[in-house]
Amino acid sequence: MTYDFDMFVIGGGSGGIAAARRAAEHGARVGLAEASRLGGTCVNRGCVPKKLMVYASHFPDQFEAAAGYGWAVGDRSFHWPTLMTAINGEVSRLNGIYQNMLDKSGVQLFRHHAQFTDEHTLAVGDATITAAKILIAVGGQPTRPDDIPGIDQAITSDDIFHLPEQPQRIVIIGGGYIGSEFACILHGLGSEVTQLIRADKILRGFDDDLRAEIHGAMQRRGIKIIDHIEQVTINKSDSGLTVKVTRRGSEASESEASESEESATVFCDVVSLAATGRSPNLQGLGLDCTGVEIKQGAIAVDAHHRTAVPHIFAVGDVTDRVNLTPVAVREGREVADTEFGDGPSPMSYDTIPTAVFTTPEMSTVGLGEAAAIEKFGAADIQTFSSRFRSMYYTLPDIKTKTLMKLVVQKSTDRVLGAHMVGDHAAEIIQGIAIAVKMGATKTDFDATVAIHPSSAEEFVTMR
Ligand code: NDP
């Protein structure tokens, strides 16, 4: 049978666009459907606008540090609408770049929603389109927990970029990437921030020393973190929202006191932010017309991103594996290379570096200490760490600390994990990640000559 396209991609985010362009480079006839702005979550309501807000939030620290270096910084004020307009302008610019890239690559773009009508056929707007292979790259969306009464009063991270005014007081529910990043961003921009988390510390799953470092630093900077939360209830009041919190092992008791051992009532503006995870966008895809399998709310795929239907693939957040933009891009390109290029080039999920753009920033690659001990046993694991004040903070006498940590397997001398909390952590760990991925040993790290004076040099001088 002849199909309209060799491959049709549903979704114009990071993974879908990468796959479509790469397949077209290999000579495939490719179509792509995206009803919304090109670039997906990352460009429109994720990494890009978030990172621009992170930059904006750092200026008060820089003004403070400037004084220590002899600079007098005059009156300062922050204007939320100016930042939002600038960010939206930059996002539009990037949308245009994606459009140009697709035009140049020869991928045919359909500005409509696509829905399966059978395993080779899609309804795309009013058109019926057939394809030999179909790639689902529709991403995910924020979840709103249904166990929080009044949660419909809360916005999600998608909405924060469209707030006309800066929230003066905000409650953020969730201690993961998004909750912690936005707690720091909004605090840096001058909002009063309360973060509610279920665990004892933010960022569950990361190395415990790093979690403790950031958690403590955020509290010292003035973010109120209420831990061990058990029940949250949001109520609308005349002056905004009232968020009632019960902590574990206690009974709710509403009180005027902002915080007690067992319960707390926090008042905020019309804004409380639910940052409690994301889930795959499966609605409206017509998957019931196909044999594609769903497991735990996500599209199930094999190591080559193939669903239960051999010619239908899925990449990125819709598969809920490692929900990071560069991973989706890799997965998308791998599908294109495998199906239209020189054969399989499987990506490794072993040592994926990542960063959390909190203040201070955290970045990490490989195993944390607890994960390494679980895998290899405590007797085979050695850790090295260094906690120090970087030179930049000495003249302004700012107490901010940098933490670096290496996790090493004794029997092989291999560096299993490298972790950092501090300025430019993402920039530094990206380089270290190459060494870790290549299987560098602690001896290799030690044999590397330091760049002095720098913070990064600690990674090659730890004893
Ligand atoms: P995460 O999975 O990182 O964190 C979710 C948080 O919400 C956890 O702290 C979790 O608590 C908490 N939570 C879940 N349900 C409830 C509930 N009912 N009540 C209270 N708290 C709850 O999700 P995010 O939304 O922060 O981010 C989604 C994904 O987006 C990340 O996993 C990441 O892959 C990606 N991302 C990456 C970024 C980056 O690379 N810098 C930035 C932003 C997002 P608990 O720990 O107790 O389960």
Coordinates of C-alpha atoms and ligand atoms in Angstrom, one line a residue:
M1 CA 0.0 0.0 0.0
T2 CA 1.2 3.6 -0.7
Y3 CA 0.9 6.0 2.2
D4 CA 0.8 9.8 2.1
F5 CA 3.9 9.9 4.3
D6 CA 6.8 7.6 5.3
M7 CA 6.5 9.0 8.8
F8 CA 3.9 11.2 10.4
V9 CA 4.8 12.9 13.7
I10 CA 2.1 13.9 16.2
G11 CA 3.4 16.8 18.3
G12 CA 5.7 19.7 17.5
G13 CA 7.7 19.7 20.7
S14 CA 11.4 18.9 21.3
G15 CA 11.1 15.2 20.5
G16 CA 8.7 15.4 17.6
I17 CA 10.6 18.2 15.8
A18 CA 14.0 16.5 16.3
A19 CA 12.6 13.2 14.9
A20 CA 10.8 14.9 11.9
R21 CA 13.9 16.9 10.8
R22 CA 16.2 13.9 11.2
A23 CA 13.9 11.6 9.2
A24 CA 13.6 14.2 6.5
E25 CA 17.4 14.5 6.4
H26 CA 17.4 10.8 5.7
G27 CA 15.1 11.4 2.7
A28 CA 11.9 10.3 4.3
R29 CA 8.6 12.1 3.4
V30 CA 7.6 13.5 6.7
G31 CA 4.5 15.2 8.0
L32 CA 4.0 16.8 11.5
A33 CA 0.8 17.9 13.3
E34 CA 0.9 20.6 15.9
A35 CA -2.2 22.6 16.7
S36 CA -0.5 24.9 19.2
R37 CA 2.8 26.9 19.3
L38 CA 5.8 25.1 18.0
G39 CA 8.5 24.0 20.5
G40 CA 6.2 22.2 23.0
T41 CA 6.5 22.5 26.8
C42 CA 10.2 23.3 26.8
V43 CA 10.0 26.4 24.6
N44 CA 6.6 27.7 25.5
R45 CA 6.0 26.9 29.2
G46 CA 9.0 25.1 30.5
C47 CA 12.8 25.2 30.3
V48 CA 13.1 28.4 28.2
P49 CA 10.8 30.9 29.9
K50 CA 11.6 29.3 33.3
K51 CA 15.4 29.8 32.8
L52 CA 14.8 33.5 31.7
M53 CA 12.9 33.9 35.0
V54 CA 15.8 32.3 36.9
Y55 CA 18.1 34.9 35.4
A56 CA 15.7 37.7 36.4
S57 CA 15.5 36.3 39.9
H58 CA 19.3 36.5 40.4
F59 CA 19.7 40.2 40.1
P60 CA 19.0 41.1 43.8
D61 CA 22.0 38.8 44.7
Q62 CA 24.1 40.4 42.1
F63 CA 23.2 43.9 43.4
E64 CA 24.2 42.8 46.9
A65 CA 27.5 41.3 45.8
A66 CA 28.2 44.4 43.7
A67 CA 28.5 46.6 46.8
G68 CA 31.3 44.4 48.1
Y69 CA 33.3 45.2 44.9
G70 CA 32.9 48.9 45.3
W71 CA 29.9 49.4 43.1
A72 CA 27.1 51.6 44.4
V73 CA 23.8 50.3 43.1
G74 CA 21.0 52.9 43.2
D75 CA 17.3 52.4 43.7
R76 CA 16.0 49.3 42.3
S77 CA 12.6 47.9 41.5
F78 CA 11.2 45.0 39.6
H79 CA 8.4 45.3 37.0
W80 CA 6.7 41.9 36.4
P81 CA 4.8 42.9 33.2
T82 CA 8.1 44.1 31.6
L83 CA 9.7 40.7 32.3
M84 CA 6.6 38.8 31.0
T85 CA 6.4 40.8 27.8
A86 CA 10.1 40.2 27.2
I87 CA 9.9 36.5 27.8
N88 CA 6.8 36.1 25.6
G89 CA 8.7 38.0 22.9
E90 CA 11.6 35.6 23.1
V91 CA 9.3 32.6 23.1
S92 CA 7.7 34.0 19.9
R93 CA 11.1 34.4 18.4
L94 CA 11.9 30.8 19.1
N95 CA 8.5 29.7 17.7
G96 CA 9.5 31.4 14.5
I97 CA 12.9 29.7 14.4
Y98 CA 11.3 26.3 14.8
Q99 CA 8.9 27.2 11.9
N100 CA 11.9 28.1 9.7
M101 CA 13.7 25.0 10.6
L102 CA 10.8 22.8 9.7
D103 CA 10.2 24.8 6.4
K104 CA 13.8 24.3 5.4
S105 CA 13.9 20.6 6.3
G106 CA 11.0 19.9 4.0
V107 CA 8.7 18.5 6.7
Q108 CA 5.1 19.3 5.9
L109 CA 3.5 21.0 8.9
F110 CA -0.2 20.7 9.7
R111 CA -1.5 23.2 12.2
H112 CA -4.2 20.9 13.5
H113 CA -4.8 18.3 16.1
A114 CA -4.2 14.7 14.9
Q115 CA -6.2 11.7 16.0
F116 CA -5.9 8.0 15.0
T117 CA -8.8 6.5 13.0
D118 CA -6.9 3.3 12.5
E119 CA -3.3 2.1 12.9
H120 CA -2.1 3.8 9.7
T121 CA -4.6 6.6 9.4
L122 CA -5.0 9.9 11.2
A123 CA -7.7 12.6 11.1
V124 CA -5.7 15.8 11.0
G125 CA -8.1 18.7 11.0
D126 CA -10.4 18.0 8.1
A127 CA -7.8 15.9 6.3
T128 CA -7.4 12.2 6.4
I129 CA -3.7 11.3 6.3
T130 CA -2.1 7.9 6.0
A131 CA 1.5 7.1 7.0
A132 CA 3.7 4.0 7.0
K133 CA 5.1 4.9 10.4
I134 CA 3.7 7.2 13.1
L135 CA 5.5 8.8 16.0
I136 CA 3.6 10.0 19.0
A137 CA 5.4 12.9 20.7
V138 CA 2.6 14.8 22.4
G139 CA 4.3 15.4 25.7
G140 CA 2.6 15.8 29.1
Q141 CA 0.8 18.3 31.2
P142 CA 0.7 19.3 34.9
T143 CA -1.3 17.1 37.1
R144 CA -3.7 18.5 39.7
P145 CA -3.9 16.1 42.7
D146 CA -7.5 15.2 43.4
D147 CA -6.9 14.7 47.1
I148 CA -6.5 18.5 47.7
P149 CA -9.9 20.1 48.3
G150 CA -10.0 23.5 46.5
I151 CA -7.2 22.5 44.1
D152 CA -9.1 24.1 41.2
Q153 CA -8.2 27.5 42.8
A154 CA -4.6 26.7 42.2
I155 CA -2.7 27.6 39.0
T156 CA -0.1 25.3 37.5
S157 CA 3.4 26.1 36.1
D158 CA 1.8 26.5 32.7
D159 CA -0.2 29.5 34.0
I160 CA 2.5 31.3 35.8
F161 CA 3.8 32.9 32.6
H162 CA 0.5 34.5 32.0
L163 CA -0.2 36.1 35.4
P164 CA -0.7 39.9 34.7
E165 CA 0.7 40.7 38.1
Q166 CA 3.4 39.3 40.4
P167 CA 1.9 37.3 43.3
Q168 CA 2.9 39.0 46.5
R169 CA 2.3 35.9 48.6
I170 CA 2.3 32.5 47.0
V171 CA 2.0 29.0 48.3
I172 CA 3.6 26.3 46.2
I173 CA 2.6 22.7 46.6
G174 CA 5.3 20.2 45.6
G175 CA 8.9 19.7 46.4
G176 CA 10.1 18.4 43.0
Y177 CA 11.9 20.2 40.1
I178 CA 9.1 22.7 39.3
G179 CA 8.0 23.5 42.9
S180 CA 11.6 24.1 44.0
E181 CA 12.6 26.1 41.0
F182 CA 9.6 28.4 41.2
A183 CA 9.9 28.8 44.9
C184 CA 13.4 30.2 44.3
I185 CA 12.4 32.3 41.2
L186 CA 9.4 34.0 42.9
H187 CA 11.4 34.6 46.1
G188 CA 14.2 36.1 44.1
L189 CA 11.7 38.4 42.4
G190 CA 10.4 39.5 45.7
S191 CA 7.3 37.4 46.5
E192 CA 6.7 35.9 49.9
V193 CA 7.0 32.1 49.2
T194 CA 5.7 29.2 51.3
Q195 CA 6.5 25.7 49.8
L196 CA 4.6 22.7 51.0
I197 CA 6.3 19.3 50.7
R198 CA 5.4 15.8 51.7
A199 CA 8.9 14.5 52.5
D200 CA 11.4 15.8 55.1
K201 CA 13.4 17.7 52.4
I202 CA 12.8 18.9 48.9
L203 CA 13.9 17.1 45.7
R204 CA 13.3 13.5 46.7
G205 CA 15.4 11.1 44.7
F206 CA 18.5 13.2 44.5
D207 CA 21.6 12.7 46.7
D208 CA 20.7 13.4 50.3
D209 CA 23.7 15.7 51.0
L210 CA 22.7 17.9 48.0
R211 CA 19.0 18.0 49.1
A212 CA 20.0 19.1 52.6
E213 CA 22.3 21.8 51.2
I214 CA 19.7 23.3 48.9
H215 CA 16.8 22.9 51.4
G216 CA 18.8 24.7 54.1
A217 CA 20.0 27.4 51.7
M218 CA 16.5 28.1 50.5
Q219 CA 15.3 28.4 54.1
R220 CA 18.1 30.7 55.0
R221 CA 17.3 32.9 52.0
G222 CA 13.8 33.3 53.4
I223 CA 11.6 30.7 51.7
K224 CA 9.3 29.0 54.2
I225 CA 9.2 25.3 53.7
I226 CA 6.6 23.3 55.5
D227 CA 7.6 19.6 55.4
H228 CA 5.8 16.3 56.2
I229 CA 2.5 17.7 54.9
E230 CA -0.4 15.3 55.0
Q231 CA -3.5 17.2 54.0
V232 CA -3.8 20.5 52.2
T233 CA -7.1 22.4 51.8
I234 CA -7.4 25.6 49.7
N235 CA -10.2 28.0 50.5
K236 CA -11.1 31.2 48.8
S237 CA -11.4 34.2 51.1
D238 CA -12.1 37.9 50.7
S239 CA -8.4 38.7 50.8
G240 CA -7.3 35.9 48.5
L241 CA -6.7 32.2 49.4
T242 CA -6.3 30.4 52.7
V243 CA -4.3 27.2 52.5
K244 CA -4.8 25.0 55.5
V245 CA -2.1 22.4 56.1
T246 CA -2.0 19.4 58.3
R247 CA 1.3 17.8 59.0
R248 CA 1.8 14.1 59.4
G249 CA 0.6 12.4 62.5
S250 CA -1.6 15.3 63.6
E251 CA -5.2 16.5 63.4
A252 CA -6.1 19.6 61.5
S253 CA -6.8 22.6 63.6
E254 CA -7.3 25.9 61.9
S255 CA -5.5 28.6 63.7
E256 CA -4.4 32.2 63.0
A257 CA -0.8 31.1 63.8
S258 CA 1.0 30.8 60.6
E259 CA 2.8 27.7 61.6
S260 CA 2.7 25.2 64.5
E261 CA 4.1 21.7 64.9
E262 CA 1.0 20.0 63.6
S263 CA -0.8 22.4 61.4
A264 CA -0.5 25.6 59.7
T265 CA -2.7 28.1 57.9
V266 CA -1.0 30.2 55.2
F267 CA -2.6 33.2 53.5
C268 CA -1.7 34.0 50.0
D269 CA -2.9 36.0 47.0
V270 CA -5.2 34.5 44.5
V271 CA -2.3 32.3 43.6
S272 CA -1.2 28.9 44.9
L273 CA 0.8 26.8 42.5
A274 CA 0.3 23.1 42.2
A275 CA 3.7 21.6 41.1
T276 CA 2.9 18.0 41.8
G277 CA 4.1 16.2 38.8
R278 CA 3.2 15.9 35.2
S279 CA 1.3 13.2 33.3
P280 CA 1.2 12.1 29.6
N281 CA -1.2 13.8 27.2
L282 CA -3.2 10.8 26.1
Q283 CA -6.6 12.4 25.6
G284 CA -8.0 12.9 22.2
L285 CA -5.4 10.8 20.4
G286 CA -7.8 8.1 19.4
L287 CA -5.5 5.4 20.8
D288 CA -8.4 3.0 21.3
C289 CA -8.4 2.7 17.4
T290 CA -5.0 1.1 17.7
G291 CA -3.3 -1.7 19.6
V292 CA -1.0 0.8 21.4
E293 CA -0.6 -0.2 25.1
I294 CA -0.8 2.1 28.0
K295 CA 1.0 1.2 31.2
Q296 CA 0.7 3.3 34.4
G297 CA -0.8 6.2 32.4
A298 CA 1.9 6.4 29.8
I299 CA 2.5 4.9 26.3
A300 CA 4.5 1.7 26.8
V301 CA 7.5 1.4 24.4
D302 CA 10.5 -1.0 24.0
A303 CA 14.2 0.0 24.0
H304 CA 13.7 1.4 20.4
H305 CA 10.7 3.5 21.4
R306 CA 8.4 1.1 19.5
T307 CA 4.9 0.7 20.9
A308 CA 2.9 -2.6 20.9
V309 CA 2.1 -1.7 17.3
P310 CA 5.4 -2.2 15.4
H311 CA 5.1 0.8 13.1
I312 CA 3.9 3.2 15.8
F313 CA 6.5 4.8 18.0
A314 CA 6.5 7.2 21.0
V315 CA 9.1 9.4 22.5
G316 CA 9.4 12.0 25.2
D317 CA 7.2 12.8 28.2
V318 CA 4.2 10.8 26.7
T319 CA 6.2 7.7 27.6
D320 CA 7.0 9.0 31.1
R321 CA 10.5 7.6 31.3
V322 CA 13.1 10.4 31.8
N323 CA 11.1 13.6 31.3
L324 CA 13.8 15.9 30.1
T325 CA 14.1 17.8 26.8
P326 CA 17.5 16.5 25.7
V327 CA 16.3 13.0 26.3
A328 CA 13.2 13.5 24.1
V329 CA 15.4 14.9 21.4
R330 CA 17.8 11.9 21.5
E331 CA 14.9 9.5 21.5
G332 CA 13.3 11.2 18.5
R333 CA 16.5 11.2 16.5
E334 CA 17.1 7.6 17.4
V335 CA 13.7 6.6 15.9
A336 CA 14.6 8.5 12.7
D337 CA 18.1 7.1 12.4
T338 CA 16.9 3.5 13.2
E339 CA 14.0 3.6 10.7
F340 CA 15.4 5.7 7.9
G341 CA 19.2 5.9 8.5
D342 CA 22.0 3.6 9.2
G343 CA 20.4 1.4 11.8
P344 CA 19.9 1.4 15.5
S345 CA 21.9 3.8 17.7
P346 CA 20.3 3.2 21.1
M347 CA 20.7 5.9 23.7
S348 CA 21.9 5.0 27.1
Y349 CA 19.8 6.1 30.1
D350 CA 22.6 5.3 32.5
T351 CA 24.4 8.6 33.1
I352 CA 22.0 11.4 32.2
P353 CA 23.1 14.7 33.7
T354 CA 20.4 17.0 35.0
A355 CA 20.1 20.3 36.7
V356 CA 17.6 21.9 39.0
F357 CA 17.7 25.7 38.6
T358 CA 17.0 26.5 42.2
T359 CA 19.1 29.2 43.9
P360 CA 21.6 27.8 44.7
E361 CA 21.6 25.7 41.5
M362 CA 22.0 22.0 41.7
S363 CA 23.4 19.7 39.0
T364 CA 24.2 16.0 39.0
V365 CA 25.3 13.1 36.9
G366 CA 25.3 9.4 37.8
L367 CA 24.6 7.8 41.1
G368 CA 24.0 9.5 44.4
E369 CA 25.6 8.0 47.5
A370 CA 22.5 6.0 48.6
A371 CA 21.8 4.7 45.1
A372 CA 25.5 3.6 44.7
I373 CA 25.4 1.8 48.1
E374 CA 22.2 0.1 47.1
K375 CA 23.7 -1.1 43.8
F376 CA 27.3 -2.0 44.9
G377 CA 27.1 -2.3 48.7
A378 CA 28.5 0.1 51.3
A379 CA 31.9 -1.6 51.5
D380 CA 32.6 -0.8 47.8
I381 CA 31.6 2.9 47.9
Q382 CA 33.8 5.8 48.8
T383 CA 32.7 9.5 48.7
F384 CA 34.7 12.7 48.5
S385 CA 33.2 16.0 49.1
S386 CA 34.1 19.7 49.4
R387 CA 32.0 22.5 50.9
F388 CA 33.4 25.9 50.6
R389 CA 32.7 29.6 50.0
S390 CA 33.6 30.5 46.5
M391 CA 36.0 33.4 46.0
Y392 CA 33.2 35.6 44.4
Y393 CA 31.4 35.8 47.8
T394 CA 34.5 36.7 49.9
L395 CA 34.6 40.5 49.3
P396 CA 30.8 41.0 49.8
D397 CA 31.0 38.6 52.7
I398 CA 28.1 36.6 51.6
K399 CA 27.8 33.2 53.4
T400 CA 26.6 31.2 50.3
K401 CA 28.3 27.8 50.1
T402 CA 29.2 25.5 47.2
L403 CA 29.0 21.8 47.7
M404 CA 30.7 19.2 45.4
K405 CA 30.6 15.5 45.8
L406 CA 32.1 12.5 44.0
V407 CA 30.8 9.0 44.5
V408 CA 33.5 6.4 43.6
Q409 CA 33.4 2.6 43.4
K410 CA 36.4 1.4 45.4
S411 CA 37.0 -1.9 43.5
T412 CA 37.2 -0.2 40.1
D413 CA 38.1 3.4 41.1
R414 CA 35.3 4.5 38.7
V415 CA 33.5 7.8 39.4
L416 CA 29.9 6.7 39.6
G417 CA 28.4 10.1 40.3
A418 CA 29.4 13.8 40.4
H419 CA 27.2 16.2 42.1
M420 CA 27.2 19.9 42.8
V421 CA 25.2 22.7 44.5
G422 CA 26.4 26.2 43.7
D423 CA 26.8 28.8 41.0
H424 CA 27.1 27.5 37.5
A425 CA 26.5 23.9 38.6
A426 CA 24.9 23.0 35.3
E427 CA 27.7 24.5 33.3
I428 CA 30.3 22.6 35.3
I429 CA 28.5 19.3 35.5
Q430 CA 27.9 19.2 31.8
G431 CA 31.7 18.9 31.3
I432 CA 32.2 16.5 34.1
A433 CA 29.4 14.3 32.7
I434 CA 31.5 13.5 29.6
A435 CA 34.2 12.1 31.9
V436 CA 31.7 10.1 34.0
K437 CA 30.0 8.8 30.9
M438 CA 33.4 7.7 29.5
G439 CA 34.0 5.7 32.7
A440 CA 36.7 8.0 34.2
T441 CA 38.3 6.9 37.4
K442 CA 39.1 8.9 40.5
T443 CA 42.7 8.6 39.4
D444 CA 41.8 10.2 36.0
F445 CA 40.1 13.1 37.9
D446 CA 43.2 13.5 40.1
A447 CA 45.5 13.5 37.1
T448 CA 43.7 16.4 35.5
V449 CA 45.4 19.7 36.1
A450 CA 43.2 22.2 37.9
I451 CA 42.1 25.6 36.5
H452 CA 42.9 28.1 39.1
P453 CA 41.3 30.0 40.6
S454 CA 37.9 28.4 39.9
S455 CA 35.3 26.5 41.8
A456 CA 35.3 23.7 39.3
E457 CA 38.9 22.9 40.2
E458 CA 37.7 21.2 43.4
F459 CA 36.5 18.3 41.3
V460 CA 40.1 17.4 40.5
T461 CA 41.6 18.2 43.9
M462 CA 39.3 16.3 46.3
R463 CA 41.1 14.0 48.7
Ligands
NDP1 P1 8.3 16.0 40.3 O1 7.9 14.6 40.0 O2 9.7 16.4 40.1 O3 7.9 16.5 41.7 C1 6.5 16.4 42.1 C2 6.4 16.8 43.6 O4 5.1 17.0 43.9 C3 7.1 15.9 44.6 O5 7.7 16.7 45.5 C4 5.9 15.2 45.1 O6 6.1 14.8 46.5 C5 4.8 16.3 45.1 N1 3.5 15.8 45.1 C6 2.9 14.9 44.3 N2 1.6 14.7 44.6 C7 1.3 15.5 45.6 C8 0.2 15.8 46.4 N3 -1.0 15.2 46.2 N4 0.3 16.7 47.4 C9 1.5 17.3 47.7 N5 2.6 17.1 47.0 C10 2.5 16.2 46.0 O7 7.4 16.9 39.3 P2 7.4 18.4 38.8 O8 6.0 18.7 38.5 O9 8.2 19.2 39.7 O10 8.2 18.2 37.4 C11 7.8 17.3 36.4 C12 8.9 16.8 35.6 O11 9.3 17.9 34.7 C13 10.2 16.5 36.4 O12 10.1 15.1 36.8 C14 11.3 16.7 35.4 O13 11.5 15.5 34.7 C15 10.7 17.8 34.5 N6 11.3 19.1 34.8 C16 12.7 19.2 34.6 C17 13.3 20.4 34.9 C18 14.8 20.6 34.7 O14 15.4 19.8 34.0 N7 15.4 21.6 35.3 C19 12.5 21.6 35.3 C20 11.2 21.3 35.5 C21 10.6 20.1 35.2 P3 6.8 13.4 46.9 O15 8.3 13.7 46.7 O16 6.5 13.2 48.3 O17 6.3 12.4 46.0

